[in-house]
Each structure stands twice: as C-alpha cells, then as structure tokens.
C-alpha cells in the first residue's frame, strides 16, 4: 500500500510537471530578452496563445479559423492577433477564482458558456485611431486552471510594467470641490479607482477657500516635495494657476525681465543698471483689493477661478540678460537658494479637467476628458511647457515705484477687454459660469479703448517670419513629439539648472533681438503662451502657438469700429479660420515685452486671475515646468 501511494504521488508529480512544462514555456531569446509563452483562456474569446516580449503581449486564438460573433450588446472578437504594448498597460491585477466566458464551448442559445478557473486582469488603454479623441479604458481577463501559472504571469507582467520609465509612484492631489458646476469631487471619484489599480499613492487635499492650494504648495518643505513625483490638480485653469504660482514663487531661479523704465527712450537699447531689492517674507502690503479683486466673501467660490493669496512675494535671483539687472535677496535663503528649483527634469504637474473652460488641458492633450488626463499621468507622459513670468512694477500711475510683484501664467495674459470681463464678472458671481458670457457681452457693448505703450523684443532681421503677413505664412501646428518644441537652442547645452536639467528660460541676448515700440489706443492687448483652445474656440486664440518654443504671441487689437471687432471675435469660434488676419490687429511673436498705461484702474487677466497694474514686464520662460502630457494629438 505504501509503494502504491508512493507511485501515485510520483505519477501525480510527473503529470503536474508535464502540464507545467507545456503550459508555461520559457525561451531565452537573448541575454536581455526573455519570452514567456502560455496557452491561456481570454474572457470572451476562449483559448489563446499568449506570448510575452520585451515590449508587450501578443494574443492569438488557438483555432485560427474560428470567428466569434455574438449579439445582444456583447462584444465581438475576430480571430486575429491582438497586441498589448506595455506602454499602454497601467495595472496587473490578480483576481479570485471565477468564470471565464468561452464562446467555443457549447452552452446557451447565445453560443458559449462560462468556465470556472483562476484569473488575472491586464488593465490598459485603447488609443482611438481618429484623433483627437478620448482614450478608452480596457480590461483583458485571462484564466488558467493552474494557480501557479496565473501567479507566474502576474509576477512577470508586474516586473515588466514596473520598469516603464518615468511612471509616478507618489502624487499630491488638490481637488477644487466647487469648480465648474460643482463637479470637482465627482470628477476625482471617477478617476481615483484608476490610480488605485495602478498602485499610485495619492495624498488628496480638498481645497476649502481661495488661496488654499497656493498656501499648501508654497509652504511644502523641500524634503516633502522631493518625495513626490508631481502635483495633480482636479479643477480648472484657476486652480492650476494657484498651484503654479505657489510652486514657482520661491523656487524659480531666473531673474526678472527689464521694467519699462529700464529701457532707453528709443526702445532699441538697454540702460545698464543694477538694483538690489530686499523683500520681507512676511510682506502683506499688496492685498487683493490692491489687485482689483473682490471682497472677502469670494473666499468660497463655485467655479475654478480663484484668486491667489493676498500677499505677493516677489521671486527671482541672478541677473537678467534681457536688460536692467535685478536681484532679490530673501531672509533665510542660502547663497545657493532653495534645494528644489525650477526648471528641473524630474518634477511634473498634472491637470484633470473639471473647470469651466479647461484651456490648458485642451491645448496640451487635445481632449477635455478626465480619464484621458488621468491615464497620461499614470502612464508617465512628459512634456515641457512654457510659462509667462509677469512682473508688476507699478499699480497705478499715481503710485510710487512699488516693490515688484511676481505672477506666473500658463496660458494667457490679457489687458483691456480681457481685464474688463474679469472685473465685471466679479459683480455677477451669483450667476455662476454663465456670468462670463454676460460680462463679455456688456464689455463688448461699452467698446472701451485704452491708451498704452508696448515695447517688445523682435529679431534683428526685420524680414523674419514674425513680420510676414499670416496669409503668406504656413501654419505649423503644435502636436505630439513636436519638432519645434523639441528643438534645442544654440547655447542650451552650456546652461544647466541646479538639478542638471537644461535651463531654457535665459536664451535671448541683445545680439539676437532688438526692442521695438507700439503706442496708441487699444481695445485689448493679449499675450498667448499656448494656443488657448476651448470648446467655443476650437483652434484657440493662436492656432499655431507652440507649447515649448520660448515665445509669446503678442496680440494688440487697435481701436476699430464695433462691427470689425465683433467679426474678429466671431472668427474665433470657427475651426480653420484666421481671426488675426486683419489690419486693426498687430500680431508679434516675441520672447518678452513691457507695458505702460496711464489709466488709473489698469486691470490684467492672468489665466482668469485679476492683477491691477499700469506697468508690467512679461517674459516667456521656455520649458519652465513639465506636464503629465504629450502634446495635442491632431
């Protein structure tokens, strides 16, 4: 009896080893590439041969002639090879013993039956061929009778996906609960399970007041910031603006652009002077009232446009190569500055859209879809983004030279019509997001113009493309893997930030550019950092604006009859139109400009935030931050 039991045990072991050998086959293809091949069951398809390579999975039905096609809303599969790239896989999940639908097994009238076995799931994304379009979540459920086979596949797949470069492990998530139409929390609850499946650790903070996000980010210790792979906002462009300013207020190491008074009278040369400014870290001299914002009751808002903190702490160091030299000395800063500085190569910002317009998301991904944006973050997409650095030198003409106030904008800085819309909309907050339409109509009917002087940098060669009429210049649209944005500047290799990343913000010298001046009465003055696409302006304000080329698109709308301005605005709503090709519009591509106005209540619109200023300087900081995005897919 003992011998028979021993023989039975040996036969069982031999059979088990044989099954393992035929179902799980390892082949060494090279010293660095191991291929794993097994016959598994795929839910809805049946038996498939699954092969693992260094870049993904391939699945082929065992019966190559079989075609599965069943109805009543159930998915259909054709008998062809399916490839799943690891770059599109965000999670591998072991599942409990359960059923796999096998259409090849005779069962119900629908043809097929469910078979019980061990299972695991591969979670991925399907990118539609027609772009731009939202990415689609996909789930492939595999099964096998042998538990060890499933466990071996889970281990191997987790090993492959964990080696995917630049995927985040830990994120800080800031959620605006009242953005748009109060959908911030609901949007996060929709995408949060995807982050959990991908095993991305998230620390979630729900903002409670205006400026809360700015407070959180600006006071993050460097040690904690270095433990993160990035910061994600769930809201609109206003919340992203808060985080951007909180992050850069004390960590951006570039210097200020020159003030208007630092330029010579003819606007062609620089005055060579240096001013040292000491800034008190507790300075509260600039309040929201100074900036033309609303009363304290706006601290709880129902949309994504929140003001920044009432305190304005200028940032900057080193010497500007654009003209007048300014340096800020802060109490408590070491000679080398904070240990985390920008630009750098490792930290990224993410934006999950839940706002009123979501222009930044549309301009950087091509679609306004929370799931698509979440997948960009989880899969570790990365691209550089230009940021506009805005310095206010004077609040009003009657004020003395103020301490410089620094702001950053990721999409747009506008004056005149754009500032008036923000001002009027503050009085109509009870109307919700629709107040912007109403305020825009009222401001348009008033048709106010403003005297202003704009000095901007332009190439020394006056025959450059920036002066060629738009109808004669072919548009080069920014897109994924854009050649314009990826093109390095001539001296880029010689300058690196403290973290070893290329510093792209200081690339212009007076040998390459000269200052030119435009003076007159303007309906609006705008500087677009990106295309500023939105649902009402499908091509954006500047269709061929690039995300990381180091330039601003300066757009000056001169005084003109109201019907002409209306025609310009209506052209923005039409895809394929050219809203800037009019004689009353000046369009200049520039790395920096200055602005001077004698109006007492000069108000600027920075990504939806109000800033009162009659003297400002603006410069493009090339690739200042990195985004969890890959550029618009067009």
XYZ file of C-alpha atoms in Angstrom:
634
model
C 0.000 0.000 0.000
C 2.842 2.335 0.808
C 4.538 1.606 -2.535
C 1.282 2.174 -4.438
C 0.838 5.507 -2.669
C 4.410 6.422 -3.496
C 3.929 5.517 -7.176
C 0.677 7.517 -7.284
C 2.414 10.514 -5.804
C 5.220 10.236 -8.379
C 2.707 9.938 -11.248
C 0.863 12.980 -9.939
C 4.092 14.923 -9.670
C 5.150 13.840 -13.176
C 1.786 14.847 -14.625
C 1.952 18.173 -12.831
C 5.446 18.839 -14.164
C 4.346 17.887 -17.673
C 1.373 20.218 -17.537
C 3.569 22.991 -16.215
C 6.104 22.353 -18.975
C 3.548 22.519 -21.770
C 1.537 25.391 -20.368
C 4.418 27.591 -19.206
C 7.373 27.665 -21.564
C 10.385 29.902 -21.077
C 12.595 30.676 -24.045
C 15.808 32.666 -23.798
C 15.822 34.808 -26.925
C 18.868 36.859 -25.962
C 20.870 37.900 -22.931
C 18.422 40.726 -22.182
C 15.099 39.494 -23.611
C 13.044 36.659 -22.104
C 9.902 35.474 -23.926
C 7.152 33.804 -21.943
C 4.553 31.770 -23.829
C 1.453 30.032 -22.482
C -1.923 28.773 -23.578
C -4.461 30.700 -21.512
C -8.136 31.497 -21.654
C -9.160 35.058 -22.566
C -12.606 36.157 -21.423
C -14.945 36.431 -24.393
C -12.512 34.779 -26.812
C -11.600 31.343 -25.484
C -8.219 29.634 -25.655
C -5.400 31.864 -26.842
C -1.667 31.588 -27.148
C -0.169 34.454 -25.130
C 3.417 35.461 -25.787
C 5.433 37.911 -23.747
C 8.180 40.013 -25.288
C 10.234 42.920 -24.028
C 7.694 45.494 -25.203
C 4.338 43.820 -24.617
C 1.916 40.922 -25.063
C 0.503 39.260 -28.131
C -2.581 37.028 -28.083
C -3.672 34.692 -30.867
C -6.684 32.336 -30.817
C -5.698 28.657 -30.722
C -8.177 27.959 -33.512
C -7.027 30.485 -36.105
C -10.055 29.793 -38.324
C -12.614 30.416 -35.633
C -14.616 33.630 -35.610
C -16.506 34.730 -32.534
C -19.535 36.907 -33.136
C -22.358 37.092 -30.639
C -25.068 39.674 -30.259
C -27.310 41.450 -27.756
C -24.682 44.087 -26.990
C -21.956 41.566 -26.157
C -18.530 42.356 -27.592
C -17.376 40.515 -30.737
C -13.839 39.280 -31.374
C -12.332 38.338 -34.695
C -9.773 35.549 -34.931
C -6.644 37.659 -35.290
C -3.610 38.508 -33.218
C -4.064 41.188 -30.582
C -1.028 43.108 -29.351
C -0.911 44.894 -25.999
C 2.018 47.251 -25.536
C 3.426 47.716 -22.032
C 3.345 51.455 -22.658
C -0.465 51.116 -22.719
C -0.738 48.852 -19.637
C -1.240 50.636 -16.327
C -2.106 47.762 -13.931
C -1.896 43.994 -13.452
C -4.472 42.657 -11.024
C -4.826 39.096 -9.609
C -8.477 38.088 -9.434
C -10.362 35.477 -7.447
C -11.424 32.096 -8.792
C -14.272 32.839 -11.141
C -15.820 32.389 -14.549
C -14.298 32.992 -17.982
C -16.677 33.198 -20.921
C -15.624 30.761 -23.639
C -17.719 31.129 -26.802
C -16.281 27.911 -28.247
C -17.921 25.779 -25.540
C -21.445 24.621 -26.305
C -23.801 26.207 -23.811
C -26.673 28.620 -24.014
C -28.527 29.778 -27.116
C -26.029 32.660 -27.317
C -23.361 30.067 -28.195
C -20.813 29.584 -25.475
C -20.616 29.015 -21.764
C -18.746 30.128 -18.647
C -15.842 28.065 -17.332
C -14.541 28.343 -13.753
C -10.771 28.854 -13.272
C -8.071 31.034 -11.715
C -7.865 34.512 -13.260
C -5.868 37.707 -13.564
C -6.599 41.013 -15.321
C -4.483 43.266 -17.504
C -5.707 46.875 -17.383
C -4.748 49.059 -20.304
C -5.773 51.863 -22.582
C -7.013 51.917 -26.160
C -5.994 54.967 -28.188
C -8.531 55.599 -30.957
C -7.083 55.842 -34.457
C -9.039 59.004 -35.152
C -7.553 61.864 -33.143
C -8.202 63.886 -31.114
C -10.421 61.506 -29.149
C -10.636 60.342 -25.521
C -8.603 57.336 -24.516
C -10.662 54.265 -23.608
C -10.077 52.037 -20.586
C -9.693 48.363 -21.471
C -9.578 45.189 -19.403
C -8.293 41.798 -20.546
C -9.190 38.939 -18.173
C -7.041 35.835 -18.569
C -7.570 32.491 -16.859
C -5.974 29.088 -16.287
C -6.800 26.008 -14.250
C -3.358 26.120 -12.637
C -2.941 28.804 -9.965
C 0.863 28.770 -10.273
C 0.613 29.635 -13.962
C -1.523 32.713 -13.218
C 0.789 33.790 -10.415
C 3.846 33.420 -12.654
C 2.235 35.633 -15.292
C 1.260 38.266 -12.718
C 4.817 38.382 -11.368
C 6.360 38.630 -14.810
C 3.914 41.287 -16.028
C 4.329 43.381 -12.886
C 8.080 43.219 -13.365
C 7.770 44.431 -16.952
C 5.356 47.285 -16.228
C 7.307 48.451 -13.156
C 10.300 49.004 -15.414
C 8.381 51.503 -17.550
C 10.317 54.761 -17.398
C 9.064 57.858 -15.562
C 5.813 56.440 -14.197
C 4.837 58.231 -10.964
C 4.697 56.433 -7.634
C 3.563 59.217 -5.304
C 1.460 62.301 -6.060
C -0.116 65.198 -4.227
C -3.669 65.757 -5.489
C -5.507 69.049 -4.924
C -9.258 68.968 -5.591
C -11.438 72.048 -6.026
C -14.892 70.810 -4.923
C -16.876 73.733 -6.394
C -15.179 74.240 -9.758
C -17.243 74.448 -12.941
C -20.696 73.400 -11.855
C -19.589 71.816 -8.597
C -18.175 68.683 -10.244
C -14.648 68.673 -8.801
C -15.176 65.939 -6.209
C -17.287 63.844 -8.555
C -14.560 64.021 -11.189
C -11.937 62.831 -8.715
C -14.169 59.979 -7.530
C -14.436 58.878 -11.171
C -10.685 58.613 -11.772
C -9.466 57.700 -8.257
C -10.014 53.915 -8.794
C -7.701 54.045 -11.821
C -4.903 55.472 -9.652
C -5.565 52.773 -7.043
C -5.399 49.998 -9.643
C -2.098 51.404 -10.903
C -0.745 51.449 -7.323
C -0.021 55.168 -7.459
C -0.008 56.601 -3.946
C -2.076 59.785 -3.757
C -2.345 62.292 -0.936
C -5.621 64.127 -1.561
C -6.385 67.619 -0.257
C -9.780 69.207 -0.929
C -9.430 72.984 -1.060
C -11.561 74.899 1.420
C -11.017 78.535 0.464
C -9.487 80.861 -2.073
C -5.699 80.604 -1.949
C -5.723 77.275 -0.097
C -3.859 75.482 -2.886
C -1.299 78.299 -3.046
C -0.742 78.008 0.718
C -0.277 74.252 0.571
C 2.205 74.243 -2.307
C 4.218 77.328 -1.386
C 4.826 76.031 2.156
C 5.728 72.451 1.227
C 9.132 71.589 2.716
C 11.768 70.678 0.152
C 12.102 67.239 1.708
C 8.420 66.504 1.143
C 8.464 67.992 -2.334
C 11.350 65.727 -3.306
C 9.395 62.692 -2.117
C 6.719 63.449 -4.748
C 6.786 62.715 -8.448
C 4.408 65.574 -9.086
C 1.318 67.573 -8.129
C -2.074 66.995 -9.750
C -4.960 69.445 -9.749
C -8.581 68.421 -10.201
C -10.344 71.577 -11.290
C -9.934 74.303 -13.860
C -7.269 76.678 -15.076
C -7.674 78.862 -11.972
C -6.690 76.074 -9.567
C -3.751 75.151 -11.790
C -2.677 78.807 -11.715
C -2.697 78.771 -7.904
C -0.525 75.667 -7.770
C 1.818 77.016 -10.434
C 2.370 80.275 -8.550
C 2.747 78.504 -5.223
C 5.338 76.181 -6.707
C 7.398 78.831 -8.513
C 7.084 81.801 -6.141
C 10.281 80.918 -4.270
C 11.755 78.163 -6.418
C 12.174 79.701 -9.868
C 15.781 80.809 -10.208
C 15.522 83.045 -13.288
C 15.709 86.812 -12.971
C 13.117 89.424 -13.745
C 12.613 90.858 -17.234
C 13.555 94.563 -17.510
C 10.987 97.156 -16.388
C 9.671 99.701 -18.879
C 11.765 102.405 -17.204
C 14.902 100.316 -17.716
C 14.746 100.751 -21.478
C 16.266 103.666 -23.313
C 13.935 106.284 -24.739
C 14.225 104.973 -28.279
C 13.396 101.452 -27.140
C 16.322 99.933 -29.011
C 18.933 99.584 -26.274
C 19.145 98.863 -22.583
C 20.150 101.013 -19.687
C 22.822 99.133 -17.818
C 21.979 99.437 -14.168
C 21.537 97.104 -11.245
C 19.106 97.336 -8.373
C 19.209 95.146 -5.286
C 15.818 94.611 -3.691
C 15.340 93.104 -0.258
C 11.940 91.522 0.221
C 10.395 90.805 3.592
C 8.996 87.277 3.603
C 6.044 88.492 5.661
C 5.213 91.396 3.360
C 1.465 91.901 3.120
C 1.469 95.303 1.514
C -0.305 94.060 -1.637
C -3.807 92.934 -0.830
C -6.461 91.508 -3.078
C -8.136 94.901 -3.029
C -4.969 96.423 -4.445
C -5.188 93.975 -7.298
C -8.764 94.749 -8.151
C -10.161 91.523 -6.722
C -13.470 91.225 -4.960
C -14.336 91.367 -1.292
C -13.558 88.618 1.244
C -16.868 86.947 0.522
C -15.301 85.468 -2.595
C -13.299 83.044 -0.478
C -15.837 80.324 -1.223
C -16.431 80.186 -4.953
C -18.470 77.940 -7.193
C -16.077 77.860 -10.150
C -12.435 77.277 -10.954
C -11.290 80.920 -10.998
C -9.884 81.622 -7.535
C -7.555 84.488 -6.627
C -4.118 83.862 -5.243
C -3.119 84.719 -1.725
C -3.455 88.342 -0.803
C 0.263 88.518 -0.069
C 2.546 88.989 -3.033
C 6.105 87.828 -2.533
C 8.366 88.549 -5.496
C 10.748 85.863 -6.567
C 13.910 85.876 -8.551
C 17.655 85.791 -8.400
C 20.693 86.238 -10.587
C 20.944 88.857 -13.318
C 18.597 89.374 -16.235
C 20.219 89.101 -19.641
C 17.284 90.946 -21.198
C 18.213 94.348 -19.854
C 18.128 96.018 -16.451
C 19.591 93.751 -13.814
C 17.591 92.908 -10.725
C 18.301 90.652 -7.814
C 16.049 89.733 -4.917
C 17.548 88.883 -1.540
C 15.277 86.941 0.791
C 15.721 86.454 4.507
C 16.531 82.843 5.284
C 17.673 81.886 1.776
C 21.106 80.415 1.432
C 23.510 81.588 -1.205
C 22.524 78.632 -3.366
C 18.780 79.191 -2.908
C 16.184 76.527 -2.093
C 17.233 72.924 -2.648
C 14.348 72.401 -5.103
C 14.410 74.787 -8.038
C 12.826 75.144 -11.452
C 13.290 74.230 -14.202
C 14.255 70.638 -13.440
C 13.860 67.346 -15.228
C 12.003 65.190 -12.694
C 9.018 67.055 -11.259
C 5.755 67.193 -13.214
C 2.368 68.860 -12.913
C -0.884 67.197 -13.890
C -4.315 68.632 -14.564
C -7.547 66.624 -14.537
C -10.218 68.854 -16.126
C -13.284 69.840 -14.136
C -13.481 73.573 -14.807
C -15.426 75.967 -16.983
C -13.088 76.135 -19.985
C -10.056 73.875 -19.300
C -7.981 75.606 -21.982
C -4.694 74.192 -20.678
C -5.874 70.581 -20.909
C -7.334 71.061 -24.390
C -4.148 72.730 -25.605
C -1.825 70.064 -24.173
C -3.772 66.831 -24.778
C -6.331 67.755 -27.442
C -9.321 66.470 -25.461
C -11.232 67.592 -22.394
C -11.636 64.206 -20.732
C -10.785 63.396 -17.082
C -9.992 59.722 -17.790
C -7.603 60.598 -20.615
C -5.793 63.110 -18.419
C -5.603 60.581 -15.569
C -4.083 57.982 -17.913
C -1.498 60.496 -19.135
C -0.477 60.943 -15.501
C -0.435 57.243 -14.598
C 1.460 56.198 -17.737
C 4.084 58.865 -17.072
C 3.641 61.123 -20.099
C 6.014 64.055 -20.060
C 6.378 67.307 -21.980
C 7.803 70.751 -21.260
C 5.587 73.828 -21.032
C 6.462 77.490 -21.425
C 5.355 79.795 -18.630
C 4.869 83.560 -18.777
C 6.605 85.423 -15.955
C 4.690 88.641 -15.248
C 6.205 91.383 -13.084
C 4.127 94.323 -11.893
C 6.258 97.394 -11.321
C 3.500 99.937 -10.608
C -0.123 99.500 -9.589
C -1.366 102.910 -10.768
C 0.221 105.964 -12.409
C -0.030 107.993 -9.188
C 1.721 105.397 -7.020
C 5.437 105.420 -6.394
C 7.555 102.575 -7.765
C 6.173 99.564 -5.927
C 8.101 96.542 -4.802
C 7.925 94.192 -7.786
C 5.006 91.770 -7.652
C 5.541 88.476 -9.454
C 2.941 86.283 -11.126
C 3.086 83.326 -13.485
C 0.601 82.400 -16.220
C 0.433 79.137 -18.142
C -1.980 80.111 -20.906
C -2.786 83.803 -21.306
C -2.207 87.328 -20.019
C -4.660 89.957 -21.254
C -5.486 93.645 -20.776
C -8.355 95.897 -21.840
C -11.304 93.792 -22.959
C -9.969 90.726 -21.094
C -9.352 92.595 -17.834
C -12.737 94.324 -18.005
C -14.511 90.966 -18.403
C -12.892 89.700 -15.201
C -13.822 92.914 -13.384
C -17.466 92.807 -14.491
C -17.842 89.083 -13.821
C -16.888 89.604 -10.175
C -20.105 91.608 -9.725
C -22.173 88.733 -11.173
C -20.790 85.832 -9.181
C -24.307 84.711 -8.270
C -24.872 83.793 -11.933
C -22.233 81.024 -11.922
C -20.069 80.288 -15.003
C -22.623 81.908 -17.344
C -21.594 85.263 -15.905
C -18.566 85.319 -18.221
C -20.829 85.309 -21.286
C -22.964 88.087 -19.861
C -19.967 90.140 -18.717
C -18.290 89.689 -22.117
C -21.383 90.979 -23.891
C -21.630 94.008 -21.617
C -17.937 94.859 -22.037
C -18.206 94.486 -25.814
C -21.152 96.896 -25.969
C -19.201 99.508 -23.963
C -16.404 99.310 -26.542
C -13.803 100.955 -24.301
C -10.305 101.677 -25.573
C -7.136 102.354 -23.586
C -4.031 104.381 -24.330
C -0.965 102.205 -23.867
C 2.637 101.781 -24.904
C 4.029 98.313 -25.618
C 7.722 97.627 -26.177
C 8.630 94.149 -27.355
C 11.664 92.138 -28.416
C 11.902 91.195 -32.061
C 14.633 89.606 -34.191
C 17.255 91.963 -35.582
C 16.358 90.679 -39.061
C 13.187 92.611 -39.892
C 12.394 90.134 -42.667
C 11.839 87.350 -40.137
C 8.729 85.229 -40.198
C 7.222 87.197 -37.325
C 6.623 90.099 -39.764
C 5.327 88.117 -42.722
C 1.534 88.503 -43.166
C -0.244 85.486 -41.768
C -1.898 84.654 -45.078
C 1.588 84.176 -46.565
C 2.939 82.109 -43.672
C 2.176 78.423 -43.422
C 0.925 77.395 -40.002
C 2.890 74.727 -38.185
C 0.556 73.277 -35.568
C 1.983 72.036 -32.272
C 1.371 68.337 -31.720
C 2.738 65.222 -30.037
C 6.528 64.985 -30.492
C 6.556 68.489 -31.955
C 9.782 69.237 -33.815
C 9.598 72.946 -32.929
C 9.232 72.363 -29.188
C 11.924 69.655 -29.135
C 14.459 71.778 -30.975
C 17.254 72.882 -28.611
C 18.515 76.440 -28.585
C 22.097 77.093 -29.742
C 23.513 77.719 -26.272
C 21.259 75.333 -24.392
C 23.958 72.721 -23.862
C 26.070 75.197 -21.904
C 23.443 76.042 -19.289
C 22.073 73.632 -16.750
C 19.952 74.123 -13.660
C 20.918 73.023 -10.177
C 19.246 69.646 -10.755
C 21.113 69.030 -14.008
C 18.168 69.893 -16.226
C 18.546 72.264 -19.125
C 17.562 75.814 -18.202
C 15.660 77.047 -21.231
C 14.437 80.381 -19.846
C 17.544 82.525 -20.400
C 18.315 82.047 -24.075
C 17.912 85.552 -25.513
C 20.567 88.251 -25.713
C 20.617 91.761 -27.155
C 22.749 90.483 -30.037
C 19.814 88.441 -31.347
C 16.926 90.793 -30.642
C 16.103 94.477 -30.579
C 13.362 96.417 -28.816
C 10.503 97.836 -30.899
C 7.650 100.021 -29.733
C 3.927 100.276 -30.472
C 1.881 103.132 -28.994
C -1.773 104.017 -29.398
C -5.313 103.231 -28.290
C -6.184 99.575 -27.982
C -9.345 97.595 -27.351
C -7.284 94.717 -25.991
C -3.718 93.575 -25.503
C -3.091 89.866 -25.079
C -0.129 87.537 -24.760
C -0.875 83.887 -25.511
C 1.571 81.346 -24.108
C -0.238 78.434 -25.747
C -2.999 78.122 -28.345
C -5.718 78.610 -25.661
C -8.107 76.117 -27.260
C -11.505 75.693 -25.674
C -14.902 74.397 -26.668
C -16.001 77.791 -28.004
C -12.720 78.494 -29.805
C -11.756 75.087 -31.253
C -8.482 76.360 -32.753
C -7.786 78.699 -29.875
C -6.692 82.305 -29.992
C -3.462 81.435 -31.838
C -3.812 78.130 -33.658
C -0.097 77.700 -34.316
C 1.193 78.670 -30.865
C 3.657 76.088 -29.555
C 3.836 74.676 -26.060
C 7.576 74.950 -25.522
C 9.284 77.183 -28.073
C 10.124 80.074 -25.734
C 7.856 82.648 -27.393
C 4.743 84.620 -26.532
C 2.178 85.610 -29.141
C 1.551 89.300 -28.550
C -1.831 90.365 -29.977
C -2.801 94.031 -29.999
C -6.291 94.943 -31.193
C -6.264 98.608 -32.150
C -9.234 100.950 -31.902
C -11.685 99.968 -34.624
C -15.431 100.079 -35.344
C -17.518 97.760 -33.215
C -18.616 95.558 -36.175
C -14.967 94.898 -37.058
C -14.179 93.780 -33.519
C -17.300 91.617 -33.460
C -16.198 89.936 -36.691
C -12.808 89.201 -35.115
C -14.476 87.627 -32.074
C -16.856 85.504 -34.158
C -13.937 84.164 -36.227
C -12.506 82.697 -33.039
C -15.471 80.316 -32.839
C -14.859 78.850 -36.317
C -12.457 75.992 -36.936
C -9.926 76.718 -39.666
C -10.488 80.490 -39.652
C -7.793 83.149 -39.244
C -9.052 85.621 -36.604
C -5.788 87.613 -36.528
C -5.538 88.464 -40.210
C -6.988 91.993 -40.022
C -5.448 95.417 -40.484
C -6.519 96.546 -36.991
C -4.693 93.638 -35.312
C -0.951 93.565 -34.652
C 0.421 90.069 -34.077
C 4.020 89.700 -32.910
C 5.931 86.634 -31.797
C 8.254 87.721 -29.011
C 10.175 86.323 -26.024
C 9.430 89.414 -23.877
C 7.554 92.709 -23.776
C 6.799 95.622 -21.461
C 3.569 97.581 -20.981
C 2.828 101.102 -19.725
C -0.579 102.730 -19.285
C -1.703 105.949 -17.615
C -5.139 104.543 -16.772
C -5.930 104.600 -13.034
C -7.535 101.153 -12.943
C -5.481 99.138 -15.401
C -6.507 95.529 -14.868
C -4.792 92.431 -16.262
C -6.299 88.975 -16.655
C -3.768 86.229 -15.879
C -5.275 82.789 -16.517
C -8.557 84.137 -15.136
C -6.925 85.905 -12.154
C -7.096 89.695 -11.787
C -3.948 91.811 -11.366
C -4.132 95.610 -11.231
C -1.038 97.077 -12.881
C -0.144 100.058 -15.064
C 3.465 98.974 -15.619
C 4.320 95.333 -16.266
C 7.062 93.278 -17.871
C 6.392 89.826 -19.274
C 8.834 87.204 -20.487
C 8.453 83.636 -21.719
C 10.359 81.089 -19.642
C 10.955 78.226 -22.027
C 10.129 74.774 -20.653
C 9.916 76.095 -17.101
C 7.695 73.241 -15.901
C 6.963 69.695 -17.028
C 3.454 68.330 -17.524
C 1.974 64.854 -17.440
C 1.009 65.237 -21.103
C 2.409 64.532 -24.552
C 1.040 67.411 -26.627
C -2.216 67.601 -28.563
C -2.904 64.636 -30.823
C -4.183 66.065 -34.107
